[in-house]
Amino acid sequence: MIVWTHDRWRFPLPAHHRFPLDKYALLRERVVADGTAAPDEVHEAEPVPWDHLTAVHDPELIARIRTGELTVREQRGLGLPWSAALVERGRRSVGGTIEAARLALDRGLGMNLGGGTHHAGRAFARGYCLFNDVAVALERLRAEGSTRRALVVDCDVHQGDGTADLLGPDPDCFTLSLHGARNYPFQRIPSDLDVDLAEGTGDERYLEALGEALDHAIPRAGADLAFYLAGADPWEGDRLGRLALSKPGLLARDELVLDRLRASGAAVCVVLAGGYAEDVRDTVDINAATAAAVARRVHAR
Ligand SMILES: [Zn+2]
């Protein structure tokens, strides 16, 4: 299966920072080792052009990001130290989601081994998220005339506030977020459908809630393109997430979302979003299982 990555573009981080910068290279190695993607099927994304970012985000915010002039308050909200390398990597992450979404529209499924930066809104960049890759990709593909109606299924443990800010008001996009009720962000911007799950929610209750949410969202969206944020942070061992899914439970989640979206006729673009296991290899296991589930569906066609 073809996938996109930007794992070689790293950026300076303080020691012991929680952002899992090593995850991306380990995941690239893992999907190749698993046979999910051949080495020449792993593509490196180009940085998204600036004007594609300003088509979605506040141009003044983008200018501050570009020149390193974020305010102290913005810096703190972002949680990552600004550097030119951080910005370059963020642009490549968006580039990967655009390519994966384009491939999805062409072949039914596409995946970026990154992206899902759902806390970035029109005029804010926070929670480790510089740019909202999903909103930018949707805008681009609409501008190219290849899609109109969209659905975002956000299964990261954190609520998708930036996506709700950008796409919630859009009548041709339905935003669904399933997340820990007590997880960040503490001030929410409402999605079209938000499902708050109690602390410690496990596989069975989660999958039931997800099935119901998809029953509601899919017919209302009538989407030709769906984005699936397959966050690894609802895992029971995650340091930030307050839910308690097992690894098999997370795979069942992926399969439920992929199969329901494909059955609806929508093209599906899969992005990673978060994952903060103590041992990064646990996050890589979860992400690699998602990629393998996508690949099985690519090859079954
Ligand atoms: Zn998250």
GROMACS .gro file of N, CA, C and O in nm, residues 1 7 90 100 107 117 166 175 201 222 236 241-242 277 281 291:
model
   64
    1MET      N    1   0.085  -0.119   0.000
    1MET     CA    2   0.000   0.000   0.000
    1MET      C    3   0.089   0.125   0.000
    1MET      O    4   0.188   0.130   0.072
    7ASP      N    5   0.891   1.152   0.825
    7ASP     CA    6   0.965   1.116   0.947
    7ASP      C    7   1.108   1.168   0.950
    7ASP      O    8   1.166   1.182   1.057
   90GLY      N    9   0.574   2.059   0.983
   90GLY     CA   10   0.429   2.077   0.986
   90GLY      C   11   0.373   2.090   0.845
   90GLY      O   12   0.267   2.034   0.814
  100ALA      N   13  -0.260   1.183   0.050
  100ALA     CA   14  -0.335   1.063   0.090
  100ALA      C   15  -0.484   1.079   0.057
  100ALA      O   16  -0.549   0.983   0.013
  107ARG      N   17  -0.858   0.594  -0.547
  107ARG     CA   18  -0.858   0.448  -0.531
  107ARG      C   19  -0.943   0.396  -0.416
  107ARG      O   20  -0.944   0.276  -0.391
  117THR      N   21  -0.378   1.672   1.299
  117THR     CA   22  -0.347   1.782   1.392
  117THR      C   23  -0.474   1.866   1.413
  117THR      O   24  -0.488   1.977   1.361
  166LEU      N   25  -1.310   2.497   1.234
  166LEU     CA   26  -1.296   2.519   1.090
  166LEU      C   27  -1.410   2.459   1.008
  166LEU      O   28  -1.455   2.517   0.910
  175THR      N   29  -1.879   1.687   1.125
  175THR     CA   30  -1.766   1.657   1.213
  175THR      C   31  -1.815   1.574   1.332
  175THR      O   32  -1.907   1.614   1.403
  201THR      N   33  -1.351   0.417   3.016
  201THR     CA   34  -1.434   0.344   2.919
  201THR      C   35  -1.349   0.241   2.845
  201THR      O   36  -1.241   0.274   2.794
  222GLY      N   37  -2.354   1.221   0.410
  222GLY     CA   38  -2.362   1.191   0.267
  222GLY      C   39  -2.231   1.220   0.196
  222GLY      O   40  -2.225   1.278   0.088
  236GLU      N   41  -0.533   0.199   2.681
  236GLU     CA   42  -0.534   0.195   2.829
  236GLU      C   43  -0.402   0.238   2.891
  236GLU      O   44  -0.400   0.286   3.005
  241GLY      N   45  -0.428   0.999   2.771
  241GLY     CA   46  -0.568   0.960   2.752
  241GLY      C   47  -0.630   0.902   2.878
  241GLY      O   48  -0.563   0.832   2.954
  242ARG      N   49  -0.759   0.926   2.896
  242ARG     CA   50  -0.828   0.876   3.015
  242ARG      C   51  -0.925   0.763   2.982
  242ARG      O   52  -1.011   0.730   3.063
  277ALA      N   53   0.211   0.679   2.460
  277ALA     CA   54   0.249   0.568   2.548
  277ALA      C   55   0.386   0.596   2.609
  277ALA      O   56   0.471   0.661   2.547
  281ARG      N   57   0.709   0.234   2.148
  281ARG     CA   58   0.681   0.116   2.065
  281ARG      C   59   0.537   0.069   2.078
  281ARG      O   60   0.483   0.007   1.987
  291ALA      N   61  -0.248   0.073   1.005
  291ALA     CA   62  -0.199   0.072   0.866
  291ALA      C   63  -0.224  -0.064   0.802
  291ALA      O   64  -0.266  -0.072   0.685
   0.00000   0.00000   0.00000
